[in-house]
Amino acid sequence: MKRIISILLVVALLFSCFVGCSRKKKSEDGAEGTDSVTETETGKKTTANTQGPKRGPVGIWDIPVPEINPLGSQELYYSTSYDNAVNEYVLKYVENYIENRRTLLGETWTLSVEDPSGIPLEFLKEYVQEIGGTFFTNAYGDRLTFTYKKDDEYLWWGDARLTHYGYDLTVIKERRVPAGKEVKISIPDISDGEEPMIMFVTQTDGKRFQSAAINIPDGELTLEV
């Protein structure tokens, strides 16, 4: 009886060794020459061993250069456009498990990126992390929303949506007035017949009310909150 048990144990050990070697060989064979998306133990895709979009020096642009600029050079984008008018742009994002709807007002850029990697938003996430941006959770898997603050004067928003060639990135520049500081704002140059409009935002932690004192040298003001 002991002899039979010993034989069974030896057979079991040999079988497990064979399976382990087979799995190792299969894994090694699959790794040769691969250029596919790598997945971590948690199943999240990474950019390891995957070629992303080309990046280069900023150089000269024929439009103002946005602070959110993942590729650097204007020539590396599929297309670029800029609108210096104060336009409305509606965002939907999730914060603290609550879906928020926010209307942004500011100068707007549209940067179209050609990226056949299959994971273009993963490369964009890496760029946002490099510049120190803040992500907002989105209910849609084909969209990435984030903010970037270089200084106290402006708040930059990025909203990227997947396309068949990569993604379209909308960049919005919002004037920001920090609480507790005095800011002087000049009226921009406008065409005849237009009324000047100044837009700014301020952020709060949600625990206190905010008030503002606005001084106008002359004339009158219509205030919309």
C-alpha atoms as an extended CHARMM CRD file, in Angstrom:
* protein
*
       225  EXT
         1         1  MET       CA              0.0000000000        0.0000000000        0.0000000000  PROA      1               0.0000000000
         2         2  LYS       CA              2.8300000000        2.4050000000        0.8940000000  PROA      2               0.0000000000
         3         3  ARG       CA              4.5240000000        1.5370000000       -2.3960000000  PROA      3               0.0000000000
         4         4  ILE       CA              1.3860000000        2.4270000000       -4.3850000000  PROA      4               0.0000000000
         5         5  ILE       CA              1.0810000000        5.7930000000       -2.5700000000  PROA      5               0.0000000000
         6         6  SER       CA              4.7660000000        6.5570000000       -3.2940000000  PROA      6               0.0000000000
         7         7  ILE       CA              4.2790000000        5.8240000000       -7.0020000000  PROA      7               0.0000000000
         8         8  LEU       CA              1.2220000000        8.0880000000       -7.1400000000  PROA      8               0.0000000000
         9         9  LEU       CA              3.1470000000       10.9380000000       -5.4900000000  PROA      9               0.0000000000
        10        10  VAL       CA              6.0170000000       10.6040000000       -7.9850000000  PROA      10              0.0000000000
        11        11  VAL       CA              3.5790000000       10.6480000000      -10.9320000000  PROA      11              0.0000000000
        12        12  ALA       CA              1.8180000000       13.7460000000       -9.5170000000  PROA      12              0.0000000000
        13        13  LEU       CA              5.1250000000       15.5890000000       -9.0990000000  PROA      13              0.0000000000
        14        14  LEU       CA              6.2360000000       14.7460000000      -12.6400000000  PROA      14              0.0000000000
        15        15  PHE       CA              2.8800000000       15.9040000000      -14.0610000000  PROA      15              0.0000000000
        16        16  SER       CA              2.9970000000       19.2540000000      -12.2110000000  PROA      16              0.0000000000
        17        17  CYS       CA              6.5670000000       19.8520000000      -13.3770000000  PROA      17              0.0000000000
        18        18  PHE       CA              5.5590000000       19.1160000000      -16.9950000000  PROA      18              0.0000000000
        19        19  VAL       CA              2.6230000000       21.5440000000      -16.8220000000  PROA      19              0.0000000000
        20        20  GLY       CA              4.8020000000       24.2670000000      -15.2520000000  PROA      20              0.0000000000
        21        21  CYS       CA              7.4690000000       23.9260000000      -17.9480000000  PROA      21              0.0000000000
        22        22  SER       CA              4.8300000000       23.9360000000      -20.6790000000  PROA      22              0.0000000000
        23        23  ARG       CA              3.2420000000       27.1350000000      -19.3580000000  PROA      23              0.0000000000
        24        24  LYS       CA              6.6300000000       28.8380000000      -19.0770000000  PROA      24              0.0000000000
        25        25  LYS       CA              7.5440000000       27.9130000000      -22.6550000000  PROA      25              0.0000000000
        26        26  LYS       CA              4.1890000000       29.1330000000      -23.9420000000  PROA      26              0.0000000000
        27        27  SER       CA              4.6100000000       32.4400000000      -22.1240000000  PROA      27              0.0000000000
        28        28  GLU       CA              8.1360000000       32.9170000000      -23.4600000000  PROA      28              0.0000000000
        29        29  ASP       CA              7.0530000000       32.1040000000      -27.0250000000  PROA      29              0.0000000000
        30        30  GLY       CA              4.2160000000       34.6250000000      -26.8460000000  PROA      30              0.0000000000
        31        31  ALA       CA              6.5480000000       37.3810000000      -25.6500000000  PROA      31              0.0000000000
        32        32  GLU       CA              8.8660000000       37.1890000000      -28.6390000000  PROA      32              0.0000000000
        33        33  GLY       CA              8.4750000000       40.1110000000      -31.0390000000  PROA      33              0.0000000000
        34        34  THR       CA              5.3560000000       41.4450000000      -29.3070000000  PROA      34              0.0000000000
        35        35  ASP       CA              4.2860000000       45.0510000000      -29.6900000000  PROA      35              0.0000000000
        36        36  SER       CA              0.8270000000       44.6930000000      -28.1710000000  PROA      36              0.0000000000
        37        37  VAL       CA             -0.8270000000       46.3080000000      -25.1660000000  PROA      37              0.0000000000
        38        38  THR       CA              0.4640000000       45.0910000000      -21.8050000000  PROA      38              0.0000000000
        39        39  GLU       CA             -1.9810000000       44.3700000000      -19.0040000000  PROA      39              0.0000000000
        40        40  THR       CA             -1.1560000000       44.5020000000      -15.3110000000  PROA      40              0.0000000000
        41        41  GLU       CA             -2.2820000000       41.9500000000      -12.7050000000  PROA      41              0.0000000000
        42        42  THR       CA             -5.3770000000       44.0930000000      -12.1180000000  PROA      42              0.0000000000
        43        43  GLY       CA             -6.2690000000       43.9850000000      -15.8140000000  PROA      43              0.0000000000
        44        44  LYS       CA             -5.5300000000       47.6670000000      -16.4780000000  PROA      44              0.0000000000
        45        45  LYS       CA             -3.8780000000       48.4880000000      -19.8130000000  PROA      45              0.0000000000
        46        46  THR       CA             -0.4680000000       50.1500000000      -19.8300000000  PROA      46              0.0000000000
        47        47  THR       CA              1.6580000000       51.7050000000      -22.5590000000  PROA      47              0.0000000000
        48        48  ALA       CA              4.6020000000       49.3270000000      -22.0940000000  PROA      48              0.0000000000
        49        49  ASN       CA              5.9590000000       47.9460000000      -25.3970000000  PROA      49              0.0000000000
        50        50  THR       CA              3.4500000000       50.0720000000      -27.3440000000  PROA      50              0.0000000000
        51        51  GLN       CA              4.3460000000       52.9010000000      -29.7110000000  PROA      51              0.0000000000
        52        52  GLY       CA              2.4390000000       56.0900000000      -28.9320000000  PROA      52              0.0000000000
        53        53  PRO       CA              2.0890000000       59.3510000000      -30.8840000000  PROA      53              0.0000000000
        54        54  LYS       CA              5.2670000000       61.2500000000      -31.7090000000  PROA      54              0.0000000000
        55        55  ARG       CA              6.1470000000       64.2190000000      -29.4910000000  PROA      55              0.0000000000
        56        56  GLY       CA              8.5010000000       67.0920000000      -30.2710000000  PROA      56              0.0000000000
        57        57  PRO       CA              9.6210000000       70.6200000000      -29.3410000000  PROA      57              0.0000000000
        58        58  VAL       CA              6.8950000000       73.2720000000      -29.2340000000  PROA      58              0.0000000000
        59        59  GLY       CA              8.5010000000       75.4370000000      -31.9120000000  PROA      59              0.0000000000
        60        60  ILE       CA              6.4250000000       78.0460000000      -33.7680000000  PROA      60              0.0000000000
        61        61  TRP       CA              2.6250000000       77.8980000000      -33.9890000000  PROA      61              0.0000000000
        62        62  ASP       CA              0.2970000000       79.9640000000      -36.1890000000  PROA      62              0.0000000000
        63        63  ILE       CA             -2.1810000000       80.1660000000      -33.2730000000  PROA      63              0.0000000000
        64        64  PRO       CA             -1.5970000000       80.8220000000      -29.5410000000  PROA      64              0.0000000000
        65        65  VAL       CA              0.0170000000       77.8080000000      -27.8790000000  PROA      65              0.0000000000
        66        66  PRO       CA             -2.2150000000       76.1970000000      -25.2190000000  PROA      66              0.0000000000
        67        67  GLU       CA             -0.7270000000       75.1770000000      -21.8810000000  PROA      67              0.0000000000
        68        68  ILE       CA             -2.2550000000       71.7320000000      -22.3950000000  PROA      68              0.0000000000
        69        69  ASN       CA             -0.2130000000       70.4980000000      -25.3490000000  PROA      69              0.0000000000
        70        70  PRO       CA              0.4790000000       66.7260000000      -25.3370000000  PROA      70              0.0000000000
        71        71  LEU       CA              2.4440000000       66.5600000000      -28.6210000000  PROA      71              0.0000000000
        72        72  GLY       CA              4.3880000000       69.8280000000      -28.4070000000  PROA      72              0.0000000000
        73        73  SER       CA              4.8280000000       70.7550000000      -32.0700000000  PROA      73              0.0000000000
        74        74  GLN       CA              1.7950000000       71.9540000000      -34.0220000000  PROA      74              0.0000000000
        75        75  GLU       CA              2.9700000000       69.9560000000      -37.0530000000  PROA      75              0.0000000000
        76        76  LEU       CA              2.5250000000       66.6820000000      -35.1480000000  PROA      76              0.0000000000
        77        77  TYR       CA             -1.2150000000       67.1520000000      -34.7270000000  PROA      77              0.0000000000
        78        78  TYR       CA             -3.7480000000       65.8470000000      -37.2330000000  PROA      78              0.0000000000
        79        79  SER       CA             -5.3570000000       69.3090000000      -37.0690000000  PROA      79              0.0000000000
        80        80  THR       CA             -5.5420000000       72.3220000000      -34.7260000000  PROA      80              0.0000000000
        81        81  SER       CA             -7.9720000000       75.2160000000      -34.3090000000  PROA      81              0.0000000000
        82        82  TYR       CA             -8.4220000000       78.1540000000      -31.9250000000  PROA      82              0.0000000000
        83        83  ASP       CA            -11.2940000000       80.4910000000      -31.0030000000  PROA      83              0.0000000000
        84        84  ASN       CA            -10.5070000000       83.5470000000      -28.8900000000  PROA      84              0.0000000000
        85        85  ALA       CA            -14.1840000000       84.3600000000      -28.2860000000  PROA      85              0.0000000000
        86        86  VAL       CA            -15.6900000000       83.5470000000      -24.8870000000  PROA      86              0.0000000000
        87        87  ASN       CA            -17.6320000000       80.3930000000      -25.7390000000  PROA      87              0.0000000000
        88        88  GLU       CA            -19.7330000000       78.0540000000      -23.6370000000  PROA      88              0.0000000000
        89        89  TYR       CA            -18.5900000000       74.4570000000      -23.2780000000  PROA      89              0.0000000000
        90        90  VAL       CA            -20.6040000000       71.9570000000      -21.2210000000  PROA      90              0.0000000000
        91        91  LEU       CA            -18.8120000000       69.2040000000      -19.3060000000  PROA      91              0.0000000000
        92        92  LYS       CA            -20.2060000000       66.1890000000      -17.4810000000  PROA      92              0.0000000000
        93        93  TYR       CA            -17.9780000000       64.3910000000      -14.9960000000  PROA      93              0.0000000000
        94        94  VAL       CA            -18.2020000000       62.3830000000      -11.7740000000  PROA      94              0.0000000000
        95        95  GLU       CA            -16.7840000000       63.7740000000       -8.5340000000  PROA      95              0.0000000000
        96        96  ASN       CA            -17.3130000000       62.1820000000       -5.1060000000  PROA      96              0.0000000000
        97        97  TYR       CA            -19.6590000000       59.6370000000       -6.7410000000  PROA      97              0.0000000000
        98        98  ILE       CA            -21.9270000000       62.4310000000       -8.0150000000  PROA      98              0.0000000000
        99        99  GLU       CA            -22.2930000000       63.3560000000      -11.6880000000  PROA      99              0.0000000000
       100       100  ASN       CA            -21.6770000000       67.0570000000      -12.1820000000  PROA      100             0.0000000000
       101       101  ARG       CA            -22.5980000000       69.2900000000      -15.0780000000  PROA      101             0.0000000000
       102       102  ARG       CA            -20.4200000000       72.3430000000      -15.5500000000  PROA      102             0.0000000000
       103       103  THR       CA            -20.5580000000       75.1230000000      -18.1190000000  PROA      103             0.0000000000
       104       104  LEU       CA            -17.1310000000       76.5160000000      -18.9760000000  PROA      104             0.0000000000
       105       105  LEU       CA            -16.5560000000       79.9440000000      -20.5090000000  PROA      105             0.0000000000
       106       106  GLY       CA            -13.2740000000       80.8540000000      -22.1460000000  PROA      106             0.0000000000
       107       107  GLU       CA            -10.9190000000       80.6630000000      -25.0890000000  PROA      107             0.0000000000
       108       108  THR       CA            -11.0810000000       77.2870000000      -26.8150000000  PROA      108             0.0000000000
       109       109  TRP       CA             -8.6250000000       75.0640000000      -28.7010000000  PROA      109             0.0000000000
       110       110  THR       CA             -9.3330000000       71.8200000000      -30.5390000000  PROA      110             0.0000000000
       111       111  LEU       CA             -6.3360000000       69.5190000000      -30.9630000000  PROA      111             0.0000000000
       112       112  SER       CA             -6.8530000000       66.3880000000      -33.0600000000  PROA      112             0.0000000000
       113       113  VAL       CA             -4.3440000000       63.6030000000      -32.4130000000  PROA      113             0.0000000000
       114       114  GLU       CA             -3.6930000000       60.6980000000      -34.7630000000  PROA      114             0.0000000000
       115       115  ASP       CA             -2.7810000000       57.6290000000      -32.7040000000  PROA      115             0.0000000000
       116       116  PRO       CA             -3.2240000000       54.0710000000      -34.0810000000  PROA      116             0.0000000000
       117       117  SER       CA             -1.9060000000       52.4120000000      -30.8960000000  PROA      117             0.0000000000
       118       118  GLY       CA             -5.3690000000       51.2910000000      -29.7930000000  PROA      118             0.0000000000
       119       119  ILE       CA             -4.9440000000       52.9880000000      -26.3960000000  PROA      119             0.0000000000
       120       120  PRO       CA             -4.5600000000       56.7020000000      -27.2070000000  PROA      120             0.0000000000
       121       121  LEU       CA             -6.1520000000       57.8880000000      -23.9560000000  PROA      121             0.0000000000
       122       122  GLU       CA             -3.5850000000       55.9090000000      -21.9460000000  PROA      122             0.0000000000
       123       123  PHE       CA             -0.7840000000       57.9870000000      -23.4920000000  PROA      123             0.0000000000
       124       124  LEU       CA             -2.7760000000       61.1480000000      -22.7990000000  PROA      124             0.0000000000
       125       125  LYS       CA             -3.1270000000       60.0660000000      -19.1530000000  PROA      125             0.0000000000
       126       126  GLU       CA              0.6540000000       59.7620000000      -18.9100000000  PROA      126             0.0000000000
       127       127  TYR       CA              1.0550000000       63.3020000000      -20.2530000000  PROA      127             0.0000000000
       128       128  VAL       CA             -1.4780000000       64.7040000000      -17.7560000000  PROA      128             0.0000000000
       129       129  GLN       CA              0.4140000000       63.0000000000      -14.9340000000  PROA      129             0.0000000000
       130       130  GLU       CA              3.6780000000       64.5240000000      -16.1910000000  PROA      130             0.0000000000
       131       131  ILE       CA              2.3250000000       68.0930000000      -16.0090000000  PROA      131             0.0000000000
       132       132  GLY       CA              0.6070000000       67.5130000000      -12.6550000000  PROA      132             0.0000000000
       133       133  GLY       CA             -2.9930000000       67.6450000000      -13.8700000000  PROA      133             0.0000000000
       134       134  THR       CA             -6.0700000000       66.4130000000      -12.0210000000  PROA      134             0.0000000000
       135       135  PHE       CA             -8.3500000000       63.7340000000      -13.4820000000  PROA      135             0.0000000000
       136       136  PHE       CA            -12.1140000000       63.6520000000      -13.1980000000  PROA      136             0.0000000000
       137       137  THR       CA            -13.9030000000       60.3110000000      -13.3510000000  PROA      137             0.0000000000
       138       138  ASN       CA            -16.1360000000       59.9840000000      -16.3660000000  PROA      138             0.0000000000
       139       139  ALA       CA            -19.1020000000       57.7130000000      -16.9120000000  PROA      139             0.0000000000
       140       140  TYR       CA            -17.9890000000       57.1320000000      -20.5060000000  PROA      140             0.0000000000
       141       141  GLY       CA            -15.0420000000       54.9130000000      -21.3950000000  PROA      141             0.0000000000
       142       142  ASP       CA            -14.3000000000       56.8360000000      -24.5900000000  PROA      142             0.0000000000
       143       143  ARG       CA            -13.6770000000       60.1420000000      -22.8270000000  PROA      143             0.0000000000
       144       144  LEU       CA            -11.0370000000       61.6850000000      -20.5410000000  PROA      144             0.0000000000
       145       145  THR       CA            -11.6260000000       64.9040000000      -18.5720000000  PROA      145             0.0000000000
       146       146  PHE       CA             -8.9670000000       66.7210000000      -16.5480000000  PROA      146             0.0000000000
       147       147  THR       CA             -7.7420000000       70.1130000000      -15.3200000000  PROA      147             0.0000000000
       148       148  TYR       CA             -4.3290000000       71.7640000000      -15.1300000000  PROA      148             0.0000000000
       149       149  LYS       CA             -3.3650000000       74.8130000000      -13.0960000000  PROA      149             0.0000000000
       150       150  LYS       CA             -0.0550000000       76.4280000000      -13.9880000000  PROA      150             0.0000000000
       151       151  ASP       CA             -0.6440000000       79.5450000000      -11.8550000000  PROA      151             0.0000000000
       152       152  ASP       CA             -3.4290000000       81.3400000000       -9.9730000000  PROA      152             0.0000000000
       153       153  GLU       CA             -4.4930000000       83.3910000000      -12.9960000000  PROA      153             0.0000000000
       154       154  TYR       CA             -5.9860000000       80.6880000000      -15.2180000000  PROA      154             0.0000000000
       155       155  LEU       CA             -7.5330000000       77.2420000000      -14.9050000000  PROA      155             0.0000000000
       156       156  TRP       CA             -7.0970000000       74.9670000000      -17.9170000000  PROA      156             0.0000000000
       157       157  TRP       CA             -9.5540000000       72.2040000000      -18.7860000000  PROA      157             0.0000000000
       158       158  GLY       CA             -9.0120000000       69.2660000000      -21.1130000000  PROA      158             0.0000000000
       159       159  ASP       CA            -11.7800000000       67.0810000000      -22.5270000000  PROA      159             0.0000000000
       160       160  ALA       CA            -10.7040000000       64.2840000000      -24.8780000000  PROA      160             0.0000000000
       161       161  ARG       CA            -12.9830000000       62.0270000000      -26.8920000000  PROA      161             0.0000000000
       162       162  LEU       CA            -11.9500000000       58.9480000000      -28.8660000000  PROA      162             0.0000000000
       163       163  THR       CA            -12.2170000000       59.0450000000      -32.6580000000  PROA      163             0.0000000000
       164       164  HSD       CA            -11.5370000000       56.5080000000      -35.4050000000  PROA      164             0.0000000000
       165       165  TYR       CA             -8.0400000000       57.9870000000      -35.8760000000  PROA      165             0.0000000000
       166       166  GLY       CA             -7.1290000000       58.7230000000      -32.2150000000  PROA      166             0.0000000000
       167       167  TYR       CA             -8.8560000000       61.4410000000      -30.2170000000  PROA      167             0.0000000000
       168       168  ASP       CA            -10.0350000000       65.0490000000      -30.3030000000  PROA      168             0.0000000000
       169       169  LEU       CA             -8.8940000000       67.1500000000      -27.3580000000  PROA      169             0.0000000000
       170       170  THR       CA            -10.8330000000       70.3080000000      -26.4740000000  PROA      170             0.0000000000
       171       171  VAL       CA             -8.8400000000       72.7400000000      -24.3200000000  PROA      171             0.0000000000
       172       172  ILE       CA            -10.5880000000       75.5650000000      -22.4540000000  PROA      172             0.0000000000
       173       173  LYS       CA             -8.8050000000       78.4520000000      -20.7400000000  PROA      173             0.0000000000
       174       174  GLU       CA            -10.7770000000       79.9280000000      -17.8220000000  PROA      174             0.0000000000
       175       175  ARG       CA             -9.7410000000       83.0950000000      -16.0010000000  PROA      175             0.0000000000
       176       176  ARG       CA             -9.4280000000       82.3000000000      -12.3060000000  PROA      176             0.0000000000
       177       177  VAL       CA             -9.6960000000       84.7080000000       -9.3690000000  PROA      177             0.0000000000
       178       178  PRO       CA             -8.2340000000       83.2010000000       -6.1680000000  PROA      178             0.0000000000
       179       179  ALA       CA            -10.0680000000       83.9080000000       -2.9340000000  PROA      179             0.0000000000
       180       180  GLY       CA             -8.4970000000       86.5670000000       -0.7070000000  PROA      180             0.0000000000
       181       181  LYS       CA             -6.5320000000       88.2900000000       -3.4930000000  PROA      181             0.0000000000
       182       182  GLU       CA             -7.1340000000       91.4860000000       -5.4590000000  PROA      182             0.0000000000
       183       183  VAL       CA             -7.0640000000       91.1000000000       -9.2240000000  PROA      183             0.0000000000
       184       184  LYS       CA             -7.1080000000       93.8770000000      -11.8360000000  PROA      184             0.0000000000
       185       185  ILE       CA             -8.8060000000       92.9250000000      -15.0960000000  PROA      185             0.0000000000
       186       186  SER       CA             -8.5600000000       95.0760000000      -18.2210000000  PROA      186             0.0000000000
       187       187  ILE       CA            -11.2810000000       95.2370000000      -20.8490000000  PROA      187             0.0000000000
       188       188  PRO       CA            -10.1270000000       93.4040000000      -23.9980000000  PROA      188             0.0000000000
       189       189  ASP       CA            -10.0500000000       95.0430000000      -27.4140000000  PROA      189             0.0000000000
       190       190  ILE       CA            -13.3900000000       94.5920000000      -29.1700000000  PROA      190             0.0000000000
       191       191  SER       CA            -14.9800000000       95.5150000000      -32.4790000000  PROA      191             0.0000000000
       192       192  ASP       CA            -17.3260000000       98.4670000000      -32.8640000000  PROA      192             0.0000000000
       193       193  GLY       CA            -20.8460000000       97.6630000000      -31.7270000000  PROA      193             0.0000000000
       194       194  GLU       CA            -19.8120000000       94.8540000000      -29.3780000000  PROA      194             0.0000000000
       195       195  GLU       CA            -20.2220000000       95.0340000000      -25.6310000000  PROA      195             0.0000000000
       196       196  PRO       CA            -17.1520000000       94.1470000000      -23.5630000000  PROA      196             0.0000000000
       197       197  MET       CA            -17.4940000000       91.0040000000      -21.4670000000  PROA      197             0.0000000000
       198       198  ILE       CA            -15.1730000000       89.7720000000      -18.7480000000  PROA      198             0.0000000000
       199       199  MET       CA            -15.5170000000       86.2510000000      -17.4040000000  PROA      199             0.0000000000
       200       200  PHE       CA            -13.8250000000       84.6840000000      -14.3900000000  PROA      200             0.0000000000
       201       201  VAL       CA            -14.2950000000       81.7640000000      -12.0160000000  PROA      201             0.0000000000
       202       202  THR       CA            -13.4250000000       81.1730000000       -8.3870000000  PROA      202             0.0000000000
       203       203  GLN       CA            -13.2060000000       77.9060000000       -6.5060000000  PROA      203             0.0000000000
       204       204  THR       CA            -14.5410000000       77.0360000000       -3.0830000000  PROA      204             0.0000000000
       205       205  ASP       CA            -14.3040000000       74.0550000000       -0.7650000000  PROA      205             0.0000000000
       206       206  GLY       CA            -18.0800000000       74.0350000000       -0.4040000000  PROA      206             0.0000000000
       207       207  LYS       CA            -17.9850000000       74.8020000000        3.3150000000  PROA      207             0.0000000000
       208       208  ARG       CA            -18.1570000000       78.6070000000        3.2080000000  PROA      208             0.0000000000
       209       209  PHE       CA            -19.9650000000       81.3070000000        1.2760000000  PROA      209             0.0000000000
       210       210  GLN       CA            -17.9370000000       83.6010000000       -0.9570000000  PROA      210             0.0000000000
       211       211  SER       CA            -18.3870000000       87.3080000000       -1.5700000000  PROA      211             0.0000000000
       212       212  ALA       CA            -16.7030000000       89.6910000000       -3.9970000000  PROA      212             0.0000000000
       213       213  ALA       CA            -16.0930000000       93.4490000000       -4.0560000000  PROA      213             0.0000000000
       214       214  ILE       CA            -15.9110000000       94.8970000000       -7.5820000000  PROA      214             0.0000000000
       215       215  ASN       CA            -14.5770000000       98.4180000000       -8.1260000000  PROA      215             0.0000000000
       216       216  ILE       CA            -15.2670000000      100.1620000000      -11.4570000000  PROA      216             0.0000000000
       217       217  PRO       CA            -13.4160000000      103.4420000000      -12.2530000000  PROA      217             0.0000000000
       218       218  ASP       CA            -16.3020000000      104.7020000000      -14.4030000000  PROA      218             0.0000000000
       219       219  GLY       CA            -19.3210000000      103.4500000000      -16.3080000000  PROA      219             0.0000000000
       220       220  GLU       CA            -21.6900000000      100.6960000000      -15.2390000000  PROA      220             0.0000000000
       221       221  LEU       CA            -21.6560000000       96.9210000000      -14.9890000000  PROA      221             0.0000000000
       222       222  THR       CA            -24.1280000000       94.1000000000      -15.5130000000  PROA      222             0.0000000000
       223       223  LEU       CA            -23.1630000000       91.1990000000      -13.2460000000  PROA      223             0.0000000000
       224       224  GLU       CA            -24.2180000000       87.6210000000      -13.9770000000  PROA      224             0.0000000000
       225       225  VAL       CA            -23.4580000000       84.8720000000      -11.4450000000  PROA      225             0.0000000000
